[in-house]
Amino acid sequence: MKIIWSIKANYTFYAIRNYLIQYRNYEVGKKFGNEVTHVIHLLSTNPSLGKFRTDLECNEILISKYISLYYIINGNLIHLIRFHNNRQMPLTILTL
């Protein structure tokens, strides 16, 4: 399946990665990037890997303990919507 990154997914990925590099260290940011690459590869082979959230009308999969990825399956495409730090305010359909 083909993976399509939204502008918000791209922005939130780099925001989280840069935060980890700046406030933790480079290795933690690099590990986050590797985990994202691994999960996206798994999604491309098995798109129903994450759980469907009826309140948000999309799928969710955990990248790490505190980071989730939200995505939509549309035919042969997977649209990555955004990455979200679960320690922040919960997502709603309006903030997705």
PDB file of C-alpha atoms in Angstrom:
ATOM      1  CA  MET A   1       0.000   0.000   0.000  1.00  0.00           C
ATOM      2  CA  LYS A   2       1.095   3.537  -0.687  1.00  0.00           C
ATOM      3  CA  ILE A   3       1.694   5.899   2.252  1.00  0.00           C
ATOM      4  CA  ILE A   4       0.693   9.558   1.921  1.00  0.00           C
ATOM      5  CA  TRP A   5       1.866  12.085   4.520  1.00  0.00           C
ATOM      6  CA  SER A   6      -0.404  15.035   5.228  1.00  0.00           C
ATOM      7  CA  ILE A   7       1.110  18.441   5.932  1.00  0.00           C
ATOM      8  CA  LYS A   8       0.068  18.120   9.584  1.00  0.00           C
ATOM      9  CA  ALA A   9       1.633  14.644   9.877  1.00  0.00           C
ATOM     10  CA  ASN A  10       4.881  15.971   8.472  1.00  0.00           C
ATOM     11  CA  TYR A  11       4.817  18.991  10.804  1.00  0.00           C
ATOM     12  CA  THR A  12       3.956  17.019  13.952  1.00  0.00           C
ATOM     13  CA  PHE A  13       6.603  14.365  13.186  1.00  0.00           C
ATOM     14  CA  TYR A  14       9.368  16.959  12.923  1.00  0.00           C
ATOM     15  CA  ALA A  15       8.052  18.916  15.920  1.00  0.00           C
ATOM     16  CA  ILE A  16       8.184  15.830  18.147  1.00  0.00           C
ATOM     17  CA  ARG A  17      11.543  14.684  16.768  1.00  0.00           C
ATOM     18  CA  ASN A  18      13.117  18.132  17.187  1.00  0.00           C
ATOM     19  CA  TYR A  19      11.727  18.416  20.717  1.00  0.00           C
ATOM     20  CA  LEU A  20      13.289  15.057  21.617  1.00  0.00           C
ATOM     21  CA  ILE A  21      16.633  16.073  20.126  1.00  0.00           C
ATOM     22  CA  GLN A  22      16.644  19.446  21.885  1.00  0.00           C
ATOM     23  CA  TYR A  23      15.384  18.453  25.334  1.00  0.00           C
ATOM     24  CA  ARG A  24      16.516  14.816  25.582  1.00  0.00           C
ATOM     25  CA  ASN A  25      19.382  13.965  23.232  1.00  0.00           C
ATOM     26  CA  TYR A  26      20.140  13.133  19.617  1.00  0.00           C
ATOM     27  CA  GLU A  27      19.905   9.364  20.138  1.00  0.00           C
ATOM     28  CA  VAL A  28      16.342   9.584  21.505  1.00  0.00           C
ATOM     29  CA  GLY A  29      15.273  11.648  18.481  1.00  0.00           C
ATOM     30  CA  LYS A  30      16.960   9.185  16.133  1.00  0.00           C
ATOM     31  CA  LYS A  31      15.263   6.256  17.896  1.00  0.00           C
ATOM     32  CA  PHE A  32      11.877   7.956  17.453  1.00  0.00           C
ATOM     33  CA  GLY A  33      12.559   8.347  13.722  1.00  0.00           C
ATOM     34  CA  ASN A  34      13.510   4.679  13.445  1.00  0.00           C
ATOM     35  CA  GLU A  35      10.357   3.606  15.316  1.00  0.00           C
ATOM     36  CA  VAL A  36       8.207   5.693  12.963  1.00  0.00           C
ATOM     37  CA  THR A  37       9.893   4.147   9.925  1.00  0.00           C
ATOM     38  CA  HIS A  38       9.342   0.666  11.329  1.00  0.00           C
ATOM     39  CA  VAL A  39       5.654   1.239  12.140  1.00  0.00           C
ATOM     40  CA  ILE A  40       4.974   2.789   8.720  1.00  0.00           C
ATOM     41  CA  HIS A  41       6.588  -0.233   7.073  1.00  0.00           C
ATOM     42  CA  LEU A  42       4.342  -2.510   9.151  1.00  0.00           C
ATOM     43  CA  LEU A  43       1.296  -0.454   8.172  1.00  0.00           C
ATOM     44  CA  SER A  44       2.132  -0.698   4.490  1.00  0.00           C
ATOM     45  CA  THR A  45       2.030  -4.498   4.733  1.00  0.00           C
ATOM     46  CA  ASN A  46      -0.868  -4.747   7.208  1.00  0.00           C
ATOM     47  CA  PRO A  47      -2.976  -1.546   7.277  1.00  0.00           C
ATOM     48  CA  SER A  48      -5.514  -2.851   9.795  1.00  0.00           C
ATOM     49  CA  LEU A  49      -2.798  -3.162  12.445  1.00  0.00           C
ATOM     50  CA  GLY A  50      -4.039  -0.165  14.448  1.00  0.00           C
ATOM     51  CA  LYS A  51      -7.370   0.160  16.212  1.00  0.00           C
ATOM     52  CA  PHE A  52     -10.280   2.118  14.732  1.00  0.00           C
ATOM     53  CA  ARG A  53     -11.429   5.103  16.791  1.00  0.00           C
ATOM     54  CA  THR A  54     -15.118   5.744  16.177  1.00  0.00           C
ATOM     55  CA  ASP A  55     -14.991   9.112  17.961  1.00  0.00           C
ATOM     56  CA  LEU A  56     -12.245  10.359  15.590  1.00  0.00           C
ATOM     57  CA  GLU A  57     -13.329   8.305  12.543  1.00  0.00           C
ATOM     58  CA  CYS A  58      -9.774   7.117  11.861  1.00  0.00           C
ATOM     59  CA  ASN A  59      -7.257   4.479  12.949  1.00  0.00           C
ATOM     60  CA  GLU A  60      -4.721   4.898  15.741  1.00  0.00           C
ATOM     61  CA  ILE A  61      -1.464   3.056  16.367  1.00  0.00           C
ATOM     62  CA  LEU A  62       1.113   3.592  19.112  1.00  0.00           C
ATOM     63  CA  ILE A  63       4.591   4.543  17.950  1.00  0.00           C
ATOM     64  CA  SER A  64       6.087   4.563  21.422  1.00  0.00           C
ATOM     65  CA  LYS A  65       4.803   4.736  24.978  1.00  0.00           C
ATOM     66  CA  TYR A  66       3.576   8.317  24.602  1.00  0.00           C
ATOM     67  CA  ILE A  67       3.273   8.955  20.833  1.00  0.00           C
ATOM     68  CA  SER A  68       0.351   7.866  18.634  1.00  0.00           C
ATOM     69  CA  LEU A  69      -0.085   8.008  14.873  1.00  0.00           C
ATOM     70  CA  TYR A  70      -3.524   8.651  13.375  1.00  0.00           C
ATOM     71  CA  TYR A  71      -4.251   7.499   9.843  1.00  0.00           C
ATOM     72  CA  ILE A  72      -7.062   6.711   7.386  1.00  0.00           C
ATOM     73  CA  ILE A  73      -7.218   3.756   5.006  1.00  0.00           C
ATOM     74  CA  ASN A  74      -8.694   4.693   1.635  1.00  0.00           C
ATOM     75  CA  GLY A  75      -8.613   1.852  -0.886  1.00  0.00           C
ATOM     76  CA  ASN A  76      -4.957   1.181  -1.663  1.00  0.00           C
ATOM     77  CA  LEU A  77      -3.755   4.338   0.140  1.00  0.00           C
ATOM     78  CA  ILE A  78      -2.889   5.056   3.750  1.00  0.00           C
ATOM     79  CA  HIS A  79      -3.202   8.748   4.647  1.00  0.00           C
ATOM     80  CA  LEU A  80      -1.140   9.700   7.698  1.00  0.00           C
ATOM     81  CA  ILE A  81      -3.075  12.418   9.509  1.00  0.00           C
ATOM     82  CA  ARG A  82      -0.891  13.385  12.460  1.00  0.00           C
ATOM     83  CA  PHE A  83       1.369  12.275  15.284  1.00  0.00           C
ATOM     84  CA  HIS A  84       0.201  13.108  18.793  1.00  0.00           C
ATOM     85  CA  ASN A  85       1.874  13.182  22.193  1.00  0.00           C
ATOM     86  CA  ASN A  86      -0.615  11.371  24.447  1.00  0.00           C
ATOM     87  CA  ARG A  87       0.470  13.392  27.479  1.00  0.00           C
ATOM     88  CA  GLN A  88      -1.056  16.493  25.901  1.00  0.00           C
ATOM     89  CA  MET A  89      -4.714  17.447  25.682  1.00  0.00           C
ATOM     90  CA  PRO A  90      -6.835  14.623  24.198  1.00  0.00           C
ATOM     91  CA  LEU A  91      -7.714  14.832  20.520  1.00  0.00           C
ATOM     92  CA  THR A  92     -11.217  15.518  19.273  1.00  0.00           C
ATOM     93  CA  ILE A  93     -12.591  15.310  15.755  1.00  0.00           C
ATOM     94  CA  LEU A  94     -12.160  19.092  15.472  1.00  0.00           C
ATOM     95  CA  THR A  95      -8.497  19.102  16.481  1.00  0.00           C
ATOM     96  CA  LEU A  96      -7.538  16.110  14.375  1.00  0.00           C
TER      97      LEU A  96
END
